[in-house]
Structures are given as C-alpha cells and as structure tokens.
PDB file of C-alpha atoms in Angstrom:
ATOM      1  CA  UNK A   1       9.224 -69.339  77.128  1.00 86.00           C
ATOM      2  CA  UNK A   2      12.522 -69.098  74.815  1.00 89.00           C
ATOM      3  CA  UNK A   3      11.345 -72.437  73.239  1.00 93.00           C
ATOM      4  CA  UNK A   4       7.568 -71.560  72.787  1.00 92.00           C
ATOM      5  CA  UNK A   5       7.852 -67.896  71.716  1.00 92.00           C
ATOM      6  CA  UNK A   6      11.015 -69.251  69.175  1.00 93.00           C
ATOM      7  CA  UNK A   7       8.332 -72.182  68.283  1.00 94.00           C
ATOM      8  CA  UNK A   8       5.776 -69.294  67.388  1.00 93.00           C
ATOM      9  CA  UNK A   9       7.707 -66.717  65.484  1.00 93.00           C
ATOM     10  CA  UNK A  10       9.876 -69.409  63.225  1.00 94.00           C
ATOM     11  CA  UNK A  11       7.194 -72.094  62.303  1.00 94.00           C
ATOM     12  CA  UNK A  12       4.231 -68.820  62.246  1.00 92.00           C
ATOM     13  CA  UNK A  13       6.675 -67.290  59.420  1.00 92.00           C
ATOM     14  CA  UNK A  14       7.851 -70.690  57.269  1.00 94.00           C
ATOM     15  CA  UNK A  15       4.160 -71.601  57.702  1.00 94.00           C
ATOM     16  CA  UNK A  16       2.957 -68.490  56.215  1.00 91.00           C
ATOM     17  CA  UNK A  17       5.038 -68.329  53.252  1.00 92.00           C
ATOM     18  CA  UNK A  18       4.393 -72.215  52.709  1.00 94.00           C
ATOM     19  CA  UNK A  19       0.221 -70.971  52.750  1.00 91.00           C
ATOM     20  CA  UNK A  20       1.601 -68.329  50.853  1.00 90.00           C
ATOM     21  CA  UNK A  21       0.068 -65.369  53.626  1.00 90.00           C
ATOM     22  CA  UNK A  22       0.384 -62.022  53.879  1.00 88.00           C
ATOM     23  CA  UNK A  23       3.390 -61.766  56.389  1.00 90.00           C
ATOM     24  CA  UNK A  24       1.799 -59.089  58.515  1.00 91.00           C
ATOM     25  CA  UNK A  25      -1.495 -61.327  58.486  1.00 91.00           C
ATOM     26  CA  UNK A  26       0.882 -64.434  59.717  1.00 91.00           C
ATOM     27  CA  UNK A  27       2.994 -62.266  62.442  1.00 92.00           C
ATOM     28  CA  UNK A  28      -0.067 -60.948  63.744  1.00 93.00           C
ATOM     29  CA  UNK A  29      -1.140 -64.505  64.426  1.00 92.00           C
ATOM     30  CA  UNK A  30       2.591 -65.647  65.363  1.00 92.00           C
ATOM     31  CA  UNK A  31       2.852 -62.841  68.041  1.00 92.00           C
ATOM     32  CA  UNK A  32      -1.078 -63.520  69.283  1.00 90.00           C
ATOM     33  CA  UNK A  33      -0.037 -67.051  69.718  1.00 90.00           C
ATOM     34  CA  UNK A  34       3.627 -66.775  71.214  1.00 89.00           C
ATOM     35  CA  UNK A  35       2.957 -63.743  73.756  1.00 87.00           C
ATOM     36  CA  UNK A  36      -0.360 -62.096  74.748  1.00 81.00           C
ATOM     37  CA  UNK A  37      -3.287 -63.021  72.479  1.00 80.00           C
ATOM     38  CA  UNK A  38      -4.999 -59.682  71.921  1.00 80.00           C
ATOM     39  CA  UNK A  39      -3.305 -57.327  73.821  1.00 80.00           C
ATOM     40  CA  UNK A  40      -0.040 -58.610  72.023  1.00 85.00           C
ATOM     41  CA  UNK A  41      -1.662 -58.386  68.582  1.00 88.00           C
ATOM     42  CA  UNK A  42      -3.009 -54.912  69.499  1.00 83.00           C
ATOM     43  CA  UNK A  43       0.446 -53.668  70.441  1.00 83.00           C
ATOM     44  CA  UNK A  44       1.836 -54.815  67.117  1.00 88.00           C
ATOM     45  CA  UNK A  45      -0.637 -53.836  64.573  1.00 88.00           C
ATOM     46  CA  UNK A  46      -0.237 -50.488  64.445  1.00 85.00           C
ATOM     47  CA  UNK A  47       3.788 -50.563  64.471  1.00 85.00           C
ATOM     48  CA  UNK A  48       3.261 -52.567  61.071  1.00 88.00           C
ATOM     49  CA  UNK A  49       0.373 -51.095  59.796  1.00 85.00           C
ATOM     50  CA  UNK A  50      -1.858 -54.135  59.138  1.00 88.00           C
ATOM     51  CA  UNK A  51      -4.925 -54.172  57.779  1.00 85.00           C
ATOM     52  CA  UNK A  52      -8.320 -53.922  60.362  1.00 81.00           C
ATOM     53  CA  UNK A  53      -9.119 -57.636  58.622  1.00 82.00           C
ATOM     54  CA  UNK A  54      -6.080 -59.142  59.051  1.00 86.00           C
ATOM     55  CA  UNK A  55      -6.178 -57.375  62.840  1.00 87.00           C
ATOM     56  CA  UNK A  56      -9.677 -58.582  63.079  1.00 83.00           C
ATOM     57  CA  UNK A  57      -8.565 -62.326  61.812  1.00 85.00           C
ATOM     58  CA  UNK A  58      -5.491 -62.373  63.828  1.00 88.00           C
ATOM     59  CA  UNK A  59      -8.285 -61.786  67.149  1.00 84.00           C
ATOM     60  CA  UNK A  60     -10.573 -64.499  65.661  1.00 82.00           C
ATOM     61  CA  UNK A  61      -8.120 -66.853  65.488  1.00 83.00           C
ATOM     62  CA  UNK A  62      -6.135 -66.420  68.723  1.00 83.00           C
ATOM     63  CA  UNK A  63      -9.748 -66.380  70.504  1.00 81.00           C
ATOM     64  CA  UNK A  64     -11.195 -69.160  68.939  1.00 82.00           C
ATOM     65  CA  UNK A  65      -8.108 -71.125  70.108  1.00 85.00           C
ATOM     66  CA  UNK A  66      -8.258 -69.716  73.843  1.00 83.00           C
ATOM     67  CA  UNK A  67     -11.629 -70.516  74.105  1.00 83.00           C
ATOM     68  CA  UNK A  68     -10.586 -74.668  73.373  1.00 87.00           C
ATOM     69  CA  UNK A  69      -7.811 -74.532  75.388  1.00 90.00           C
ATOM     70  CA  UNK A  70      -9.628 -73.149  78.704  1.00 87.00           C
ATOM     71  CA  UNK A  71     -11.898 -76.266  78.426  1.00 90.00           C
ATOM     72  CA  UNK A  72      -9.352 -79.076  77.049  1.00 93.00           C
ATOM     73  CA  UNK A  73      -6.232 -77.631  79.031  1.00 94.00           C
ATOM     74  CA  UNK A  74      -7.832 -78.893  82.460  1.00 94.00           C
ATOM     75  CA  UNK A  75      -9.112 -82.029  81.214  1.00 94.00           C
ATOM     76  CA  UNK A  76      -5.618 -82.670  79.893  1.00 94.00           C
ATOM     77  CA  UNK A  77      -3.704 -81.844  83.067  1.00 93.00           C
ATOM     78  CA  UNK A  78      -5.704 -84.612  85.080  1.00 93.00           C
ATOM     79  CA  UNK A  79      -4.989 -86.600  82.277  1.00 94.00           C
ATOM     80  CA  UNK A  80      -1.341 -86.354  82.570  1.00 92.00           C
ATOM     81  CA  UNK A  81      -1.454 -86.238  86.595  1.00 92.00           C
ATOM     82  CA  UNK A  82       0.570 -83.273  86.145  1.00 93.00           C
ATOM     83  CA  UNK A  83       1.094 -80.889  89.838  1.00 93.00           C
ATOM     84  CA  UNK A  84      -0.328 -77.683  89.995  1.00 94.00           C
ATOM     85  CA  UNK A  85       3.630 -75.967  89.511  1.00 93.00           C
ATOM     86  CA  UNK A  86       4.200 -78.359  85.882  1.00 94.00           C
ATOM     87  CA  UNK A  87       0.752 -77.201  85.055  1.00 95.00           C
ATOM     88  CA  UNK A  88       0.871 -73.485  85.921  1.00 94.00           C
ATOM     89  CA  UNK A  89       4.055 -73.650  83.652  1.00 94.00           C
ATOM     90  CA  UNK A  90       2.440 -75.697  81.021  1.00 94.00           C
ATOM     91  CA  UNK A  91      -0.983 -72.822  80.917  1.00 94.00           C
ATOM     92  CA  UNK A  92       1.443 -70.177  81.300  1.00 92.00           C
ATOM     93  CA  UNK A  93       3.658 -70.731  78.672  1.00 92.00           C
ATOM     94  CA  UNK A  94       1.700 -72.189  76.172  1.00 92.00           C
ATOM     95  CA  UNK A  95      -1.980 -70.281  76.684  1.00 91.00           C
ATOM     96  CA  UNK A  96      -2.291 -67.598  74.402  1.00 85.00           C
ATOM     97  CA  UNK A  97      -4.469 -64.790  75.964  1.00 81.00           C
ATOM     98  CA  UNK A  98      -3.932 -63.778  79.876  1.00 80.00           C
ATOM     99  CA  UNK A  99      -7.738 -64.060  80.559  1.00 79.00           C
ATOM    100  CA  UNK A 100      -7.734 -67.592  79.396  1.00 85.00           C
ATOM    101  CA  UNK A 101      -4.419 -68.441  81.597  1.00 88.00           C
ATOM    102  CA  UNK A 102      -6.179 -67.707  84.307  1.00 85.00           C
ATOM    103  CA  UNK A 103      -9.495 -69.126  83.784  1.00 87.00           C
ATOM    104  CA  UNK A 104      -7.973 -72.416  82.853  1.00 90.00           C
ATOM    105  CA  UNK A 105      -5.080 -72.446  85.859  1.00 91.00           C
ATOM    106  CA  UNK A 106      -7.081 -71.615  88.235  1.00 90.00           C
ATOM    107  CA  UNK A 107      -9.908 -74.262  86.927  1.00 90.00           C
ATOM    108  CA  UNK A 108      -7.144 -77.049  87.393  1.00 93.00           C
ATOM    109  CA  UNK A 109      -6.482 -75.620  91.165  1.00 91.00           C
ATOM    110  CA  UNK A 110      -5.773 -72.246  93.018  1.00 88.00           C
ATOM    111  CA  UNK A 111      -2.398 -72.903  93.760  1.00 91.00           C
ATOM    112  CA  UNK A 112      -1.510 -73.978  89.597  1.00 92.00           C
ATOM    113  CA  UNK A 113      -3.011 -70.478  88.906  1.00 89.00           C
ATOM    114  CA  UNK A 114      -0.815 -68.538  90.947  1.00 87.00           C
ATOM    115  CA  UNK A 115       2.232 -70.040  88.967  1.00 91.00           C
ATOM    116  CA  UNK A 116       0.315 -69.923  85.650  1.00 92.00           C
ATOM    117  CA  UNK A 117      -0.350 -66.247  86.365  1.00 85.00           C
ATOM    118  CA  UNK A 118       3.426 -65.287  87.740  1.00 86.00           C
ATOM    119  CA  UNK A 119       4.698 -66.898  84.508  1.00 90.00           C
ATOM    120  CA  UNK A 120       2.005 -65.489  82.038  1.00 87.00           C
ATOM    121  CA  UNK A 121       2.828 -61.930  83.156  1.00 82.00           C
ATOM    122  CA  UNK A 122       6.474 -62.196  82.610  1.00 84.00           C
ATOM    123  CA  UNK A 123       5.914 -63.734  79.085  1.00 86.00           C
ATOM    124  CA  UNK A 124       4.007 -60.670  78.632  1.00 82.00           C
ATOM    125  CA  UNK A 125       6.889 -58.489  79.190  1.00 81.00           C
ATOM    126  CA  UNK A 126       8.470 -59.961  75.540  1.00 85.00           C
ATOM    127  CA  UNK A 127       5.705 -57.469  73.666  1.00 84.00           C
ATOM    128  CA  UNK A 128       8.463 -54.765  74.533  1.00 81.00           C
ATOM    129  CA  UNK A 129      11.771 -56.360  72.793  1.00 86.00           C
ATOM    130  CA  UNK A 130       9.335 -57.678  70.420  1.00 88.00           C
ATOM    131  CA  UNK A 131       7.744 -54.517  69.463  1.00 85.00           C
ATOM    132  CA  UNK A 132      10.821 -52.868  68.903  1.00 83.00           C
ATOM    133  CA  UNK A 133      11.701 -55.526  66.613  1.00 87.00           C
ATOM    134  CA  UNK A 134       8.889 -55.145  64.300  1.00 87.00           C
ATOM    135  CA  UNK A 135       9.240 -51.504  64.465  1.00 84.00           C
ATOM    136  CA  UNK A 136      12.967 -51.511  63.055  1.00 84.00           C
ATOM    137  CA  UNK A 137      11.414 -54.857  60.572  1.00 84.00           C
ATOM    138  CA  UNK A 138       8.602 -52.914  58.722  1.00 83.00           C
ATOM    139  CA  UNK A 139      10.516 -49.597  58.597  1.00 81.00           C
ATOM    140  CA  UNK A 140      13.065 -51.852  56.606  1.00 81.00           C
ATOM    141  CA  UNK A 141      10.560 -53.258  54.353  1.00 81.00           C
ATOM    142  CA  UNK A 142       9.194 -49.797  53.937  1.00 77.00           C
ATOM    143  CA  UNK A 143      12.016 -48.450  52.702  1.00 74.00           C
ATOM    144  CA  UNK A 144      13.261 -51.050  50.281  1.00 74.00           C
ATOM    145  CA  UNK A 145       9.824 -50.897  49.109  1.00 70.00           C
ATOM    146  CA  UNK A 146       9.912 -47.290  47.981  1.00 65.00           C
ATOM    147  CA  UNK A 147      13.546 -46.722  47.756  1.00 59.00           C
ATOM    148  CA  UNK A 148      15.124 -50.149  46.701  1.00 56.00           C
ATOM    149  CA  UNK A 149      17.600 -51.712  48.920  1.00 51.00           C
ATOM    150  CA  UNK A 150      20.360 -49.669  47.824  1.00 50.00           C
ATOM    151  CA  UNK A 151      18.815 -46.335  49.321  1.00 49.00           C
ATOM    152  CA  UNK A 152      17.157 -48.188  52.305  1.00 47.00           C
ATOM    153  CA  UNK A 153      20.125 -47.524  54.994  1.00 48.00           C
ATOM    154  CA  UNK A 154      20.672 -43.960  54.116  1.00 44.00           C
ATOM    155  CA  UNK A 155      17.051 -42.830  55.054  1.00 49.00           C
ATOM    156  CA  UNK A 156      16.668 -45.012  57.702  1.00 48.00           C
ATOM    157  CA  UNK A 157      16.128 -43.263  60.803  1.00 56.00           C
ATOM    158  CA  UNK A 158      16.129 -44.733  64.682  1.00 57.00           C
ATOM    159  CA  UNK A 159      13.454 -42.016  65.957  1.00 59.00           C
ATOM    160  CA  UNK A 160      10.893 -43.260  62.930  1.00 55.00           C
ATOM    161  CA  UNK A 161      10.828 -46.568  64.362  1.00 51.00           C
ATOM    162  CA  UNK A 162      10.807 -46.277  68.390  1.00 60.00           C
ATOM    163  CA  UNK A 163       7.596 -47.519  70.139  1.00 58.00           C
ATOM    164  CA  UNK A 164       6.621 -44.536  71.537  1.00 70.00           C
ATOM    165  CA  UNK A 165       3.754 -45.783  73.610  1.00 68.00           C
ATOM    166  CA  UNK A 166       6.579 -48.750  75.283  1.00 66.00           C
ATOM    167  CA  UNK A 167       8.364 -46.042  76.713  1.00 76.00           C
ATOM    168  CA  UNK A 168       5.058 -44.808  78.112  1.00 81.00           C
ATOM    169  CA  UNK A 169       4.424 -47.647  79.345  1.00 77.00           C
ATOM    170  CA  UNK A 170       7.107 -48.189  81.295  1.00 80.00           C
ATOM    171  CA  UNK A 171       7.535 -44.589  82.589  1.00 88.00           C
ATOM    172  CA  UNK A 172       4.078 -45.390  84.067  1.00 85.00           C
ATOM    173  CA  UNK A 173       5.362 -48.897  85.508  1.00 84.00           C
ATOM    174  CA  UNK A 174       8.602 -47.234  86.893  1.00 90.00           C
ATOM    175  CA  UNK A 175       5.677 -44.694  88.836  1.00 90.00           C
ATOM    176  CA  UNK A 176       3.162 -47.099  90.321  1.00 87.00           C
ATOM    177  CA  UNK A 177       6.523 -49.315  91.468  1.00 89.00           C
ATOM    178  CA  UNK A 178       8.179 -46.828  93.200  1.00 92.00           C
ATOM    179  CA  UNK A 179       4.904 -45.435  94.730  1.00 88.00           C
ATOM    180  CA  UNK A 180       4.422 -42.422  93.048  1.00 91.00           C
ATOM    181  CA  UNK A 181       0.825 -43.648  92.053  1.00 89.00           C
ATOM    182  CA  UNK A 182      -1.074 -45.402  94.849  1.00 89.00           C
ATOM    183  CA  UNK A 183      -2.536 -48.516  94.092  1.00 86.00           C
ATOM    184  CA  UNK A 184      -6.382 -46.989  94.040  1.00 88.00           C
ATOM    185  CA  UNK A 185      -5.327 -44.376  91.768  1.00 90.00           C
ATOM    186  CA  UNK A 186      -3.606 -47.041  89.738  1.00 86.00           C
ATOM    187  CA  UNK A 187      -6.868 -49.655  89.836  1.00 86.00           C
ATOM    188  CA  UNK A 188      -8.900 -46.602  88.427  1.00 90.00           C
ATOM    189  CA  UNK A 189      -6.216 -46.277  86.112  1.00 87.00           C
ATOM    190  CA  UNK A 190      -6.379 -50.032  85.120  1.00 81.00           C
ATOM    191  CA  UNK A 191     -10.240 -50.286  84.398  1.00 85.00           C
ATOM    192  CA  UNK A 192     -10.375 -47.376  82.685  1.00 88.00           C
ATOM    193  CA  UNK A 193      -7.693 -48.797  80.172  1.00 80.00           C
ATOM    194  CA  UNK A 194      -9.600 -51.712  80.041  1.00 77.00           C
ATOM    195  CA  UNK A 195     -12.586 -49.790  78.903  1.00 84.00           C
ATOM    196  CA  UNK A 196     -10.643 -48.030  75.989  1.00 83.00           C
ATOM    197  CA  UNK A 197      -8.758 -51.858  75.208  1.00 72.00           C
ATOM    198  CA  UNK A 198     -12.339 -52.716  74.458  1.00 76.00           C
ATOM    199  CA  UNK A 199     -13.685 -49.584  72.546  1.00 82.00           C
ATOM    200  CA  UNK A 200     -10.443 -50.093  70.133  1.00 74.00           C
ATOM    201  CA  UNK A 201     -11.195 -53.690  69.736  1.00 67.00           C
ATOM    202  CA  UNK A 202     -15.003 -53.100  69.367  1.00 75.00           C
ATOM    203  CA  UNK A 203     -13.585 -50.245  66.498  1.00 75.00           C
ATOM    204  CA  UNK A 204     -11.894 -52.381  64.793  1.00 65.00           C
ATOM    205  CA  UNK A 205     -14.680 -54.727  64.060  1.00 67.00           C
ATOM    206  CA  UNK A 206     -17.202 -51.563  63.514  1.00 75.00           C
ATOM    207  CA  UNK A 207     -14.473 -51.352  60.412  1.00 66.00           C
ATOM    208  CA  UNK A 208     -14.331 -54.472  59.310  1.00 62.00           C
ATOM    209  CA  UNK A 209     -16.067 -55.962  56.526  1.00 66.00           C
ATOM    210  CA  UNK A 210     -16.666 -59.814  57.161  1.00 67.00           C
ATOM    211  CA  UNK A 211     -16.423 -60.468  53.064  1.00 70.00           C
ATOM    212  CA  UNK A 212     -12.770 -59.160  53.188  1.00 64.00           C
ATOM    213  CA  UNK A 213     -11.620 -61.279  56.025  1.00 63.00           C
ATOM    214  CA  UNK A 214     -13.497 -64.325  54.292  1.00 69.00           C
ATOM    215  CA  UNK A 215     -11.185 -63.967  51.123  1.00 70.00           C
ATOM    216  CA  UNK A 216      -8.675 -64.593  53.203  1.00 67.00           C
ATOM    217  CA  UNK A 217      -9.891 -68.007  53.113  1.00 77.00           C
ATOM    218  CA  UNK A 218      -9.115 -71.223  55.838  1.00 84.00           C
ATOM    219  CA  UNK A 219      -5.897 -71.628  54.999  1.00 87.00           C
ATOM    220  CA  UNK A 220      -4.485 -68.101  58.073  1.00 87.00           C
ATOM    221  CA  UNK A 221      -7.176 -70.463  60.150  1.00 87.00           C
ATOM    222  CA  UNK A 222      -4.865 -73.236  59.666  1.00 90.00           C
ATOM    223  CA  UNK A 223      -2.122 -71.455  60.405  1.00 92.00           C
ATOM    224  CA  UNK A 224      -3.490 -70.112  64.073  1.00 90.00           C
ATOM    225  CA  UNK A 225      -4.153 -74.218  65.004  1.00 91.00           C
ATOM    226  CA  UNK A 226      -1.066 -75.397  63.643  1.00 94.00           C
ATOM    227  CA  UNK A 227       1.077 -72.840  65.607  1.00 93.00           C
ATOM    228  CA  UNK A 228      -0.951 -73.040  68.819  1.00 92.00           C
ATOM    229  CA  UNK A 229      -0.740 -77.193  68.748  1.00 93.00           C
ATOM    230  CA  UNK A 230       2.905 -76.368  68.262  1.00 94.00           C
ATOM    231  CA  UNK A 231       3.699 -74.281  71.034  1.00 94.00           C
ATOM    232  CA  UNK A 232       1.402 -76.355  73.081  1.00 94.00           C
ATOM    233  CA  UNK A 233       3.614 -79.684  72.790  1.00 95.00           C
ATOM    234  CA  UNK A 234       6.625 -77.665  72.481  1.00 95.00           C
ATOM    235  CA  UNK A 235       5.764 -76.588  75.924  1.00 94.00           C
ATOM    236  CA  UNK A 236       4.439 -80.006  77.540  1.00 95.00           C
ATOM    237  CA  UNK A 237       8.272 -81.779  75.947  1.00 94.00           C
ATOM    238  CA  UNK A 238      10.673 -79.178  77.329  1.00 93.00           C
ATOM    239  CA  UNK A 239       8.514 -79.341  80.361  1.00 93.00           C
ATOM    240  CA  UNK A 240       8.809 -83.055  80.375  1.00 91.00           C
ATOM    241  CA  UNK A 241      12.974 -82.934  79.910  1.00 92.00           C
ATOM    242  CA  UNK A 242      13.721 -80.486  82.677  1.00 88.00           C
ATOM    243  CA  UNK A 243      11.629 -82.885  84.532  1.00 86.00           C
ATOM    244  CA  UNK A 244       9.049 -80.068  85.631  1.00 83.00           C
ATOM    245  CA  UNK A 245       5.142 -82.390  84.697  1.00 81.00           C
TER     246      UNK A 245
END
C-alpha cells in the first residue's frame, strides 16, 4: 500500500503539471485512484474546495476505471495462476473503489475476497492522515495566494485546517468498538449514511453542467488511466518481489 498510494500521489501530481491540470482536478483523481474511489474523493473535496466539475470528473474517471477492472482483474488473475491470498492483495491494493474490490475478489473466489476486503479496508484508513494533509496543503496555498508567502505563516492557524468530520468519525468508531452502539443500531446507522453518500453524490451532478467538465478536455481522462495502470503494475511487481503471486 506504501508503494501504490506513493505511485498515485507522485506520478498523479508530475502527470498533472506535465498535462498542465488544475492541481485540485489531478489530486482529486490521485487520491480516487490511490485510496477509496468515491468515498476518498468525497472526503477530500470539500477540505480543498474543488469545483462540483472537477468533483464530478474526478467520480467519472475513478468509476469508469472500476468498472474495467471488476471484469479484466479476474480474467487476469487466472491468467497469472495467481492464489486467492496474492490476488486478494493484488484487488486490494490496487482496486480503486471498495464496491469494486469486492465484486472483483470475490468473482476470482470467496476465500481471495476475504483478503481483498481485510486489505481494502485498512487502505481506507489512509483518507485520515491524508485528509489532514490536504487540509494543512490548501490552507497554505490559500494564504500565499492572498497574503504572499511572506505573510502566509503568521495567519496560519491549526484550528482553520483540522478535519472536523475525521474526528467525528472516529469518535463514532471508538463507540461502536467498545460497544457503546450495538451492532443493529450501528447497521441502521450504516444504511442510512449510505443513503445521504448517495443524495450528495446525486447533488453534485444535479450541479454540474456537462459543457464545463467537457472543457476540461481528454487529457484529466488520461491522467485517471495512466495512474490506475500505474498503481496496478506497481502492485502486481512488489507483489511479485516479496514473492506473494
């Protein structure tokens, strides 16, 4: 995971200044790709205040991508004779959205989508680190935007740039672990989440005007399939040197 998520973020940012991109409109993509798909790129969006068509490209992209890999990922782990543990690490790691882990895992055998699953929910757990990051990032670039970067440090302030909703989040992991919410009070919990996670992402294309995101052009398109091909062999060579196939 060190290797696919450094794979994402590196390459996804050289790449997007070589296409000359938008950096928001290339991390959006970089952190779909690297961590979570669209839960990932929903967690970061707001924290750098992209725009609802680069959000809305960001999704296209990432989905496009998961919907090719739940139908060539299988194919290629028969292809490669790979065991159901090299190939749970393989969809895990180099998958981009959870759905899609699981629906390809679990298509190559039951047993390669238990690992694929274990390992795709503790790549998950990078949005935190990672959303703090951008947080303290864009607050930066704010302030040398409208201050210059001699005045940036003096108005920078730690409080401006916490995650608020992380610490939520794990306040309310910290409770369901330790028992204070039952699991059927917690499944509620979970689908009703679920049904908001898809009102916000239905929102955001009710907002979003299909001739913007076209003038971004093919070139952030690009960009998605070169990153995802990259953390996809990435993946399959460590893999292969630690002897794991």
């Amino acid at each position: 995971m060190v290797f696919t998520l450094a794979t994402a973020f590196i390459f996804g940012n050289l790449i997007g200044k070589w296409f000359n991109m938008d950096w928001k409109l290339s991390n959006l993509i970089s952190v779909g790709t690297g961590v979570c798909g669209g839960s990932a790129i929903a967690a970061v969006s707001p924290i750098i205040k992209a725009k609802d068509e680069d959000i809305a490209y960001a999704l296209s992209t990432t989905f496009i991508f998961d919907i090719l890999m739940v139908i060539l990922f299988p194919i290629a782990g028969q292809f490669f004779g790979m065991t159901d543990l090299g190939f749970g690490l393989w969809a895990g790691t180099a998958i981009n959205d959870t759905s899609s882990v699981v629906a390809a895992s679990y298509a190559f055998s039951e047993v390669a989508g238990n690992y694929a699953v274990i390992v795709k929910l503790t790549r998950t757990l990078a949005i935190v680190p990672i959303v703090f990051i951008y947080s303290i990032v864009n607050q930066r670039i704010e302030q040398k935007t409208h201050y210059g970067d001699g005045n940036s440090d003096a108005t920078f302030k730690l409080t401006r740039v916490i995650p608020w909703f992380i610490l939520f989040f794990l306040i309310m992991v910290i409770l369901r672990s330790v028992g204070v919410i039952s699991a059927e009070f917690g499944s509620t919990l979970s689908s009703i989440s679920k049904f908001f996670m898809v009102m916000s992402l239905g929102a955001i294309g009710l907002r979003t005007n299909f001739k913007s995101v076209a003038q971004s052009g093919i070139l952030p398109m690009v960009h998605g399939f070169i990153i995802s091909m990259l953390v996809v062999i990435v993946s399959f060579v460590i893999q292969m040197m630690l002897g794991q196939v």
